[in-house]
PDB file of C-alpha atoms in Angstrom:
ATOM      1  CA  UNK A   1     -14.493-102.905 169.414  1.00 48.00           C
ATOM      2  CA  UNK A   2     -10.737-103.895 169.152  1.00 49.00           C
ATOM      3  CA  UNK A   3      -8.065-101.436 167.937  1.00 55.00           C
ATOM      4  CA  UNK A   4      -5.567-102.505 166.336  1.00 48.00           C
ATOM      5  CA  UNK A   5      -1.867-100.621 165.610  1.00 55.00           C
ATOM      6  CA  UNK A   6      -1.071 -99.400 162.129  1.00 53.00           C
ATOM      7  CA  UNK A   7       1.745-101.694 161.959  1.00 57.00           C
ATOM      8  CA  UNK A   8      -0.204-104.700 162.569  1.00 46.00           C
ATOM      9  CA  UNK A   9      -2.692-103.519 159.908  1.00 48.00           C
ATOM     10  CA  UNK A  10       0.095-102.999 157.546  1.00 54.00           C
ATOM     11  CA  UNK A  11       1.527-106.754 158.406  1.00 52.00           C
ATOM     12  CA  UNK A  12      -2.158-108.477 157.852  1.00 47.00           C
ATOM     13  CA  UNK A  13      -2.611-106.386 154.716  1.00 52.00           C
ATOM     14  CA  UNK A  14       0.926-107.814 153.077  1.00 54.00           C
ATOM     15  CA  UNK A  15       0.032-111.522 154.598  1.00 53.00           C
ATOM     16  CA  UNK A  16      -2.691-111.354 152.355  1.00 54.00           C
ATOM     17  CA  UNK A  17      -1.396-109.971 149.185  1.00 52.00           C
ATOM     18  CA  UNK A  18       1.595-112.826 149.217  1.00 53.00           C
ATOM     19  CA  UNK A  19      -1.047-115.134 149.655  1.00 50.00           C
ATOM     20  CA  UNK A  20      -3.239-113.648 147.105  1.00 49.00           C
ATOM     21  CA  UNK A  21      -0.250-113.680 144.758  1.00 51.00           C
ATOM     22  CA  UNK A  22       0.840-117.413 145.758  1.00 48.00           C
ATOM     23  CA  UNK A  23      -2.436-118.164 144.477  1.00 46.00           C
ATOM     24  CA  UNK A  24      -2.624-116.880 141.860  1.00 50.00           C
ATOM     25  CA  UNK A  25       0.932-118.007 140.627  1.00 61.00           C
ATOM     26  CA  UNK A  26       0.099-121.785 141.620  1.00 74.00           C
ATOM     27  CA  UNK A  27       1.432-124.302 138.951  1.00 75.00           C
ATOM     28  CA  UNK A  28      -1.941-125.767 138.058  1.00 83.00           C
ATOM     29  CA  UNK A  29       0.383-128.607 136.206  1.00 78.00           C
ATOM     30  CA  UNK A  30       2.373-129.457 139.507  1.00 79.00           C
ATOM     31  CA  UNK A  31       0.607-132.975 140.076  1.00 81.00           C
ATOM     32  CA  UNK A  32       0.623-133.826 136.664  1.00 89.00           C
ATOM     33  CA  UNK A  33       2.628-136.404 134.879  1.00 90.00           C
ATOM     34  CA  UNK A  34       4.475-135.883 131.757  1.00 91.00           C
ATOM     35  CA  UNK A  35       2.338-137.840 129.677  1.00 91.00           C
ATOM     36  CA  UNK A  36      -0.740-135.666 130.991  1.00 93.00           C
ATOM     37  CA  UNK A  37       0.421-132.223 130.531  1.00 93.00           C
ATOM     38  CA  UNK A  38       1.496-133.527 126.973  1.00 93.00           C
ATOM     39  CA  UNK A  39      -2.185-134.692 126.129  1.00 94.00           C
ATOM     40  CA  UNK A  40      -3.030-131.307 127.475  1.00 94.00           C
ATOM     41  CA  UNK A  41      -0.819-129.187 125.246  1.00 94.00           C
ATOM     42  CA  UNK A  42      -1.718-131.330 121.957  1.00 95.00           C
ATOM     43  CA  UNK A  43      -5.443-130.447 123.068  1.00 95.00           C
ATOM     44  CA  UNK A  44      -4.497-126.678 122.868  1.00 95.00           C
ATOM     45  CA  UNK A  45      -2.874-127.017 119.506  1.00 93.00           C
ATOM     46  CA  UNK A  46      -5.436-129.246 118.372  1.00 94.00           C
ATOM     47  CA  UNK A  47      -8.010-126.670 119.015  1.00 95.00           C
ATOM     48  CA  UNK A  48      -6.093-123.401 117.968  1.00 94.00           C
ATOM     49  CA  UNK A  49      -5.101-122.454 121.220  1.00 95.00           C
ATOM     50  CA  UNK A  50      -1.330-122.001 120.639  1.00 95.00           C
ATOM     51  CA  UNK A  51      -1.039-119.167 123.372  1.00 94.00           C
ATOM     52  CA  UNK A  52      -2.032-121.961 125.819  1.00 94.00           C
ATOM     53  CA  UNK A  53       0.117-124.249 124.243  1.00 95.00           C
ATOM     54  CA  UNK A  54       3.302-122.894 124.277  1.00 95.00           C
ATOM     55  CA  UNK A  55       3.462-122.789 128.424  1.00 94.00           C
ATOM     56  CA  UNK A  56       2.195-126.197 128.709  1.00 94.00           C
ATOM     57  CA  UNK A  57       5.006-127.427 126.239  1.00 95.00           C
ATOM     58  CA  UNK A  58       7.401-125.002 128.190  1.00 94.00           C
ATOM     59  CA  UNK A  59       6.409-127.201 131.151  1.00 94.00           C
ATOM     60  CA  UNK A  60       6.934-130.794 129.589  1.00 93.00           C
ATOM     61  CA  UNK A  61      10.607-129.895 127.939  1.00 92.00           C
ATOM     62  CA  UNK A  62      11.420-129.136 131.502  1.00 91.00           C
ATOM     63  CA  UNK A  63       9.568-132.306 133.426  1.00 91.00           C
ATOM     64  CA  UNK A  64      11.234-133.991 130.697  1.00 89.00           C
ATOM     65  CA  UNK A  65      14.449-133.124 130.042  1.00 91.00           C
ATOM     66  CA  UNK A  66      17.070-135.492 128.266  1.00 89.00           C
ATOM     67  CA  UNK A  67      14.865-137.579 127.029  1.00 92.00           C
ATOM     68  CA  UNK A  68      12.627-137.643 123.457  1.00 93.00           C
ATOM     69  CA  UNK A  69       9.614-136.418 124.957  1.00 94.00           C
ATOM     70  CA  UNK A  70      11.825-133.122 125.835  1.00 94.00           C
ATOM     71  CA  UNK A  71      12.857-132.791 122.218  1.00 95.00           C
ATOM     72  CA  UNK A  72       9.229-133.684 120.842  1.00 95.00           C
ATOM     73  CA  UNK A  73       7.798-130.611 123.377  1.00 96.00           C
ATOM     74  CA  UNK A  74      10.615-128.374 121.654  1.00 96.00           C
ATOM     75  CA  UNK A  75       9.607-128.517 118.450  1.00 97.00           C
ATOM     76  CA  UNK A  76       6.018-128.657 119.096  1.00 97.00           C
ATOM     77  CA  UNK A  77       6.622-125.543 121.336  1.00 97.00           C
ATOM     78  CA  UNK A  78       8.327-123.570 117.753  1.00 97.00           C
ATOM     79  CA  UNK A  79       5.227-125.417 115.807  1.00 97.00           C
ATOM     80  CA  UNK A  80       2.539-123.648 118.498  1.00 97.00           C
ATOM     81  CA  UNK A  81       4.740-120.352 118.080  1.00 96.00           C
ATOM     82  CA  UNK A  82       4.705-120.051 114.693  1.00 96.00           C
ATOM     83  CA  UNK A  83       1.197-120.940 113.996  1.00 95.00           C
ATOM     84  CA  UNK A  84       0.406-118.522 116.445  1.00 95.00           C
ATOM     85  CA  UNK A  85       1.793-115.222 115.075  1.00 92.00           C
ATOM     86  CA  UNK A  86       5.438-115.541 117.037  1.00 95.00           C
ATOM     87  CA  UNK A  87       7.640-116.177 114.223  1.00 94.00           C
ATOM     88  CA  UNK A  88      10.861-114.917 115.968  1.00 94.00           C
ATOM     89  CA  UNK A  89      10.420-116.795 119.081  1.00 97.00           C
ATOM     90  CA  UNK A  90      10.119-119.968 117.128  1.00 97.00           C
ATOM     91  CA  UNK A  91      12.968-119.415 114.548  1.00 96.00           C
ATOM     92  CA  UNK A  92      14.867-119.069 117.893  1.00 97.00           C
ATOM     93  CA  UNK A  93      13.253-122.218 119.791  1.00 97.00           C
ATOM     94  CA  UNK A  94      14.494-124.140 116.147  1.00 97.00           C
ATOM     95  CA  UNK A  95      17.825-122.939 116.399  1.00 97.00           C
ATOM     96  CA  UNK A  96      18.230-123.742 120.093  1.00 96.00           C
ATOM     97  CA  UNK A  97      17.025-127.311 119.268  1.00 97.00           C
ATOM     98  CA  UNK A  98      19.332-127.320 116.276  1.00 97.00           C
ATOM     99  CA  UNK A  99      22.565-126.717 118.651  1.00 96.00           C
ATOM    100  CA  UNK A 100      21.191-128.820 121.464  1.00 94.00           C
ATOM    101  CA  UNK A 101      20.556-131.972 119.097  1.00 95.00           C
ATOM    102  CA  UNK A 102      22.366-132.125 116.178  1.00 94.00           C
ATOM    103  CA  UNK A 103      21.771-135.580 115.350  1.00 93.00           C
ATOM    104  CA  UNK A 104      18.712-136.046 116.224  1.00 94.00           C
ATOM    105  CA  UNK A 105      16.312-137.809 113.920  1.00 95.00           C
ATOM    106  CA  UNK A 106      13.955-135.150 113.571  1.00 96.00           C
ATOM    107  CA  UNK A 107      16.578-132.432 112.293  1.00 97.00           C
ATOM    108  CA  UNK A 108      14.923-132.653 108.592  1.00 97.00           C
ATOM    109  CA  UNK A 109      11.705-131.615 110.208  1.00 98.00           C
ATOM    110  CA  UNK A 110      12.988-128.983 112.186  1.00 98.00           C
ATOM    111  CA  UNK A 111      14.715-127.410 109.111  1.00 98.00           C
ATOM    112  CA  UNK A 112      11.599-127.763 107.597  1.00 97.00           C
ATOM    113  CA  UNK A 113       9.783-125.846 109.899  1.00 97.00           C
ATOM    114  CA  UNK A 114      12.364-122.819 109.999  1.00 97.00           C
ATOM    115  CA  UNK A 115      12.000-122.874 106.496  1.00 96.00           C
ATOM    116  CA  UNK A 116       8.120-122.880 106.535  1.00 95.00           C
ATOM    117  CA  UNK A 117       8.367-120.006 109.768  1.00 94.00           C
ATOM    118  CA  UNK A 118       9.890-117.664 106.999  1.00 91.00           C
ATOM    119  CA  UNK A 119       7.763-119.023 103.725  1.00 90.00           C
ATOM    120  CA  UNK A 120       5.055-116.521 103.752  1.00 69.00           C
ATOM    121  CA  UNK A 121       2.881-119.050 101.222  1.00 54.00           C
ATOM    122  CA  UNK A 122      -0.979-117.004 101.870  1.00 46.00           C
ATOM    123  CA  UNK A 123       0.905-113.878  99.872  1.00 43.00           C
ATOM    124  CA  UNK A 124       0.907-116.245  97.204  1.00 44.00           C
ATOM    125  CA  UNK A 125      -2.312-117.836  97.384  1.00 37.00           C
ATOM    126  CA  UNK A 126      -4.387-114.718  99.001  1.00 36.00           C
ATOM    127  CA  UNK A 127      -2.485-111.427  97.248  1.00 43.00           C
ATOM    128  CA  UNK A 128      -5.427-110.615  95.173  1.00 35.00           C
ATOM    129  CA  UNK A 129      -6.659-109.276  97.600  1.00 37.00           C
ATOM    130  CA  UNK A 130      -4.503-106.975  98.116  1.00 43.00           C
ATOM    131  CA  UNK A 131      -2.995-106.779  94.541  1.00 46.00           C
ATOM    132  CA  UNK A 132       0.368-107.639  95.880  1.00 50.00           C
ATOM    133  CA  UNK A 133       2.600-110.676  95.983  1.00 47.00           C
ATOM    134  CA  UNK A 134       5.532-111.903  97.331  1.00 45.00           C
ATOM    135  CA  UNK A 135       8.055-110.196  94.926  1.00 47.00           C
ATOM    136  CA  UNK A 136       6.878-106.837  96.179  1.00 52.00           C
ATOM    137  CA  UNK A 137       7.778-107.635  99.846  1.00 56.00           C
ATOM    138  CA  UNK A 138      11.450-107.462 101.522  1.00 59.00           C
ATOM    139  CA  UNK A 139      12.986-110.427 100.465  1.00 78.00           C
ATOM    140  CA  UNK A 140      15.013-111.018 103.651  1.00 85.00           C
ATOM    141  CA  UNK A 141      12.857-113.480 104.889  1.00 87.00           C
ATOM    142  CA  UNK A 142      12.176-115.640 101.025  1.00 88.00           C
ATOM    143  CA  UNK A 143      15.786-115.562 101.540  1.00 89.00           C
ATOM    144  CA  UNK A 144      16.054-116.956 105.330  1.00 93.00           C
ATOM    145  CA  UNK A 145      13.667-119.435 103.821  1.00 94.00           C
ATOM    146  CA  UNK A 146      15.223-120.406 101.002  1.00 94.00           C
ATOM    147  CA  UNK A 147      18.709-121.658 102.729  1.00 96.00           C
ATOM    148  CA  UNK A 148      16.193-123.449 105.126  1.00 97.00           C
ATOM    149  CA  UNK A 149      15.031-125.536 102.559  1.00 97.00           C
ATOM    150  CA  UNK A 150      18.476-125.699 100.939  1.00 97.00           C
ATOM    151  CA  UNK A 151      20.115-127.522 103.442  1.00 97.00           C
ATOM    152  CA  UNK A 152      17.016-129.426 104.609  1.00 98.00           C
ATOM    153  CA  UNK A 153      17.397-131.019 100.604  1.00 98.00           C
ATOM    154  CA  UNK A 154      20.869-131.260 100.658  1.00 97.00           C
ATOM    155  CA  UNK A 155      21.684-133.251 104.271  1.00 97.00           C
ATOM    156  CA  UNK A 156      18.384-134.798 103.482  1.00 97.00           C
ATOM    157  CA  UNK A 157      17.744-136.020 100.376  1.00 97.00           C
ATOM    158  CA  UNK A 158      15.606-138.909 101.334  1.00 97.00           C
ATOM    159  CA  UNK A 159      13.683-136.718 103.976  1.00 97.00           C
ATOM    160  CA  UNK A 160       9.457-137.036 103.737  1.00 97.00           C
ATOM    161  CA  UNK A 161       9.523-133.287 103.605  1.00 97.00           C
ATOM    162  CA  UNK A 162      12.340-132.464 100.505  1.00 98.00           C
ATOM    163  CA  UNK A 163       9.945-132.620  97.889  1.00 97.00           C
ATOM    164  CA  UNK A 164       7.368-130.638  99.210  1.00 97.00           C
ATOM    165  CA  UNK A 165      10.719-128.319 100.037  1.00 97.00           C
ATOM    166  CA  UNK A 166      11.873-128.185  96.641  1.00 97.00           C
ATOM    167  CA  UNK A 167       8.444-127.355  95.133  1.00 95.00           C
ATOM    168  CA  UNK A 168       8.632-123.954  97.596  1.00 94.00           C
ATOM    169  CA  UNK A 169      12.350-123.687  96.582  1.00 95.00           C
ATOM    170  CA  UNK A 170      11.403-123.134  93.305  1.00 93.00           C
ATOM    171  CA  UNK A 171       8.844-120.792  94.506  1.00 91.00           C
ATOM    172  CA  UNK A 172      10.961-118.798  96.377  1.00 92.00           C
ATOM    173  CA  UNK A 173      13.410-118.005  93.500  1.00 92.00           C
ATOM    174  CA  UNK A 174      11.328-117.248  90.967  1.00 92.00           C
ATOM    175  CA  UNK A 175       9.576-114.721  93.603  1.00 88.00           C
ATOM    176  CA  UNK A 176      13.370-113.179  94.233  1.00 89.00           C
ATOM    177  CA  UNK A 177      13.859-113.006  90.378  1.00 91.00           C
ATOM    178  CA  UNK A 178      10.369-111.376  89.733  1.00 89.00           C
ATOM    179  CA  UNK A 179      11.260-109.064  92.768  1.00 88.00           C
ATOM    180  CA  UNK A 180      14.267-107.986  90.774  1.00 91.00           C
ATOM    181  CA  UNK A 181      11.852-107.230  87.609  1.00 93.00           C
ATOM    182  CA  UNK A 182       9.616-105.537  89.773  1.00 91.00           C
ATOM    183  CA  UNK A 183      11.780-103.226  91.134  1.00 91.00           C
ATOM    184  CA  UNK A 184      13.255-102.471  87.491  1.00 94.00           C
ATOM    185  CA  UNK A 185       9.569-101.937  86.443  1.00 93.00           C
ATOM    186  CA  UNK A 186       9.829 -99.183  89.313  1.00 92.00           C
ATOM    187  CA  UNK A 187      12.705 -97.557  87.948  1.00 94.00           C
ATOM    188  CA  UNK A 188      11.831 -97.506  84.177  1.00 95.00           C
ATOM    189  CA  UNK A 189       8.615 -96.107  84.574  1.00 93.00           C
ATOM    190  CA  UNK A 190      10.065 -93.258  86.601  1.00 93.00           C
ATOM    191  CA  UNK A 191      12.508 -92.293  84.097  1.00 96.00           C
ATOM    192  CA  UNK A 192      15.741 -93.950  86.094  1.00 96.00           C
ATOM    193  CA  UNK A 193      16.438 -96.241  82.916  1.00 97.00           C
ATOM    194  CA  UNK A 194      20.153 -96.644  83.801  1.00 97.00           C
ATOM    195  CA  UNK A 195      18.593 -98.407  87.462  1.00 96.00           C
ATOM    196  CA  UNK A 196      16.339-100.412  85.575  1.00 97.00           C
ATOM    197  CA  UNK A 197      18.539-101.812  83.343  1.00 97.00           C
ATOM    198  CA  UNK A 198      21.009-102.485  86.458  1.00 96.00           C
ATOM    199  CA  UNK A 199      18.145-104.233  87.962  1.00 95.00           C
ATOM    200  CA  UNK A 200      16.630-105.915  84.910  1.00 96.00           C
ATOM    201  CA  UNK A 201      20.307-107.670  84.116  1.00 96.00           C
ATOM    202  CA  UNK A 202      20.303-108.739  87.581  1.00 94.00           C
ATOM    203  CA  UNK A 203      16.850-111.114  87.622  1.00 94.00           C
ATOM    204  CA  UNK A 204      18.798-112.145  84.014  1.00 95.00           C
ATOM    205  CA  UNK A 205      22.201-113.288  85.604  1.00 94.00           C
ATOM    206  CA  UNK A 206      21.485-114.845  88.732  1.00 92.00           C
ATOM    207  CA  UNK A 207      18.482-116.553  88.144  1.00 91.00           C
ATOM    208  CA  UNK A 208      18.118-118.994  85.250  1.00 87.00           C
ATOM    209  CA  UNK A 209      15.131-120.305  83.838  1.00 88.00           C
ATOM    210  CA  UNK A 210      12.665-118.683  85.578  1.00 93.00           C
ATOM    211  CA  UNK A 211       9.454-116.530  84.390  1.00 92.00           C
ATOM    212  CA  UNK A 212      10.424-112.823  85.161  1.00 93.00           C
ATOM    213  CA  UNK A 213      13.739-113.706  82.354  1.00 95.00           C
ATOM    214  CA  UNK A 214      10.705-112.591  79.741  1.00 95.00           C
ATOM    215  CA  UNK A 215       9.678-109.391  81.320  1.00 95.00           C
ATOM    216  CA  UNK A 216      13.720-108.451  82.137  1.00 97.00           C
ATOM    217  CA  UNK A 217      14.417-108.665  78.453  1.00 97.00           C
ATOM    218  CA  UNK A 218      11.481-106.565  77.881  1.00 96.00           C
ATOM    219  CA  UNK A 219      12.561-103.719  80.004  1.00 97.00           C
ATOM    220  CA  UNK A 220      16.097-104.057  78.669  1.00 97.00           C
ATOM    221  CA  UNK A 221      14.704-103.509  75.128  1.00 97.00           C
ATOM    222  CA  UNK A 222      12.415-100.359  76.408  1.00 96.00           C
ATOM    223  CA  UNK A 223      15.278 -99.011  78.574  1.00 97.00           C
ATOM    224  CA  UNK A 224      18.153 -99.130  76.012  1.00 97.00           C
ATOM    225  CA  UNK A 225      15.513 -97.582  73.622  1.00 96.00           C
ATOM    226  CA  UNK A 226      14.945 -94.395  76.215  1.00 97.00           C
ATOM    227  CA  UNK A 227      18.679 -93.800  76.689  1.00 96.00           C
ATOM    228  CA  UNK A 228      19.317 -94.131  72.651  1.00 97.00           C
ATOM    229  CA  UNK A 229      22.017 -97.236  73.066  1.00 97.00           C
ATOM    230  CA  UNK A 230      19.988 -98.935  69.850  1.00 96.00           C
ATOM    231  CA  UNK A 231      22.561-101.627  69.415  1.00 97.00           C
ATOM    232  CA  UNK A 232      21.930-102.990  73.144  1.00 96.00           C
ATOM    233  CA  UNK A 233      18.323-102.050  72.463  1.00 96.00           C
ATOM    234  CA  UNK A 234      18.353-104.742  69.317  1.00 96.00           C
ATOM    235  CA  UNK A 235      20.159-107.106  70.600  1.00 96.00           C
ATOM    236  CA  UNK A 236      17.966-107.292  73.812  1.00 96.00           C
ATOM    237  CA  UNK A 237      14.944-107.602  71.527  1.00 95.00           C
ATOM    238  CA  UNK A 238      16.646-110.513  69.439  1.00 96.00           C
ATOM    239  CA  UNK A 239      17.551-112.745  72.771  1.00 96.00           C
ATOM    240  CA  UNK A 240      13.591-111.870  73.586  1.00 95.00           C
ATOM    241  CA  UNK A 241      12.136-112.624  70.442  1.00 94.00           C
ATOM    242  CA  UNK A 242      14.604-115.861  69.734  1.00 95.00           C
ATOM    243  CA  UNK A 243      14.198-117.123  73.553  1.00 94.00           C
ATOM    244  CA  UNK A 244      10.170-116.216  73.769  1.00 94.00           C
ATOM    245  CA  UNK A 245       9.096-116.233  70.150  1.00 92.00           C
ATOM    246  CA  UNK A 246       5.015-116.574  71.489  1.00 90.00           C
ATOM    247  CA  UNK A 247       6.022-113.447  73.760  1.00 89.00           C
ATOM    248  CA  UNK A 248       3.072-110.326  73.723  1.00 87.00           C
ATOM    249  CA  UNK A 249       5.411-108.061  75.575  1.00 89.00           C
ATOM    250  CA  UNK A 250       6.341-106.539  72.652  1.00 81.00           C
ATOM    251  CA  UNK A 251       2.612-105.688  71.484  1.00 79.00           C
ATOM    252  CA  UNK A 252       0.812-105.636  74.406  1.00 80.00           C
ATOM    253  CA  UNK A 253       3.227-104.267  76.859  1.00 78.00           C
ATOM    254  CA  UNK A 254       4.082-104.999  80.754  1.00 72.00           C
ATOM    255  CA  UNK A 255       2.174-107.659  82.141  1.00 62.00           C
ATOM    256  CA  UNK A 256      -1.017-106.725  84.004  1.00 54.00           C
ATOM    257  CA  UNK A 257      -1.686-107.189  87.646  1.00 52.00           C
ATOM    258  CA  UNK A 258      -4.555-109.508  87.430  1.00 46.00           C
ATOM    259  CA  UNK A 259      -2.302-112.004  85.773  1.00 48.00           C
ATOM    260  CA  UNK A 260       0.388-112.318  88.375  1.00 49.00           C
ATOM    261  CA  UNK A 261       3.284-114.410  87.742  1.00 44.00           C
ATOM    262  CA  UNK A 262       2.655-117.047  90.307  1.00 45.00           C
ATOM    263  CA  UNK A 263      -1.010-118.351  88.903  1.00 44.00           C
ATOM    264  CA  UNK A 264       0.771-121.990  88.680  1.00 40.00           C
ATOM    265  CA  UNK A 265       1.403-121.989  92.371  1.00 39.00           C
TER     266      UNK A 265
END
């Protein structure tokens, strides 16, 4: 039987990892054309598969870089991110192909989409289950959102996706506004009525016409009545009664949970 020396042992037994590793590292893709691995990658999406999407679009900006197919893999790439879970990586895939194309004709759709990355819309629909909604989240994100959607409506007013952008717009501040309520809520049934008012008068100045205004008034009237300031108290409950005459605040008290404030979403 044939001895062989350590060393050569030791050589063989590297030869074969690095070939074991070439293997397994082979670029499965590296015959394919452009428009192949692009079929490939909308087959992944198509089916849910956005962990195996990502790589393949990865692949095709590369193979086809400078031209429209690049851009298309770039924002299919953030698309296949954010569906799947990875909402950083695709706000920053969106803002890389926001600097790298600036006038390119899909711009709306990409603002879109970073707006849409930060809209958290099953909250809305799905928070009964949970018995929370959006306003009782951090708001840094409705926020992100919102200037998404801002300048989406204002470069592109004639854009396929600005209405369907103003419609979660509107969403979006009335959720910031009721967030303001909420956390006055917080305060005034702790006792800190000097917080809630400072938080009620804030969903009251800087939003307008929105649906938390009713309950902001309300807490207004009950914390000016807890600190004994019963001019501010009255006058509260006159801009209530005069601006929501139909209001059951006043007889019923704060609104319950199973009636949450975004039902017309």
């Amino acid at each position: 039987m044939p001895r062989f020396s350590p060393s050569l042992i030791s050589a063989l037994l590297a030869a074969g990892l690095l070939a074991a590793c070439a293997s397994s590292s082979e670029d499965k893709t590296a015959g394919w054309s452009t428009d192949k691995i692009y079929a490939e990658a909308r087959d992944e999406l198509n089916g849910g598969a956005y962990d195996k999407a990502v790589p393949l679009l990865e692949k095709l900006e590369g193979r086809a870089a400078g031209t429209p197919l690049a851009q298309q893999a770039q924002l299919e790439k953030a698309y296949a991110q954010y569906k799947g879970g990875e909402k950083a990586q695709a706000i920053a895939t969106l803002d890389r192909f926001m600097k790298l194309h600036p006038a390119s004709p899909a711009l709306d759709y990409a603002l879109y989409l970073k707006g849409l990355v930060n809209f958290n819309e099953n909250l809305g629909l799905f928070s009964w289950l949970s018995r929370q909604d959006l306003s009782e989240r951090d708001q840094k994100a409705a926020k992100d959102s919102f200037e998404s959607f801002r300048e989406l409506v204002t470069r592109f007013p004639e854009s396929r996706y600005t209405p369907d952008a103003r419609l979660r717009m509107t969403y979006i501040v009335n959720s910031l506004a009721q967030y303001e309520v909420h956390v006055a809520r917080y305060y005034y049934q702790r006792g800190a009525y000097v917080a809630a008012v400072s938080r009620a008068q804030s969903a009251i100045t800087d939003y307008k016409d929105v649906p938390a205004t009713e309950e902001a008034l309300y807490i207004l009237v009950r914390s000016y009545d807890a600190l004994g300031m019963t001019q501010l108290r009255d006058d509260a409950q006159r801009v209530l009664q005069a601006s929501y005459p139909n209001s059951s605040l006043l007889s019923t008290g704060f609104r319950a949970k199973d009636n949450p404030w975004w039902k017309f979403w």
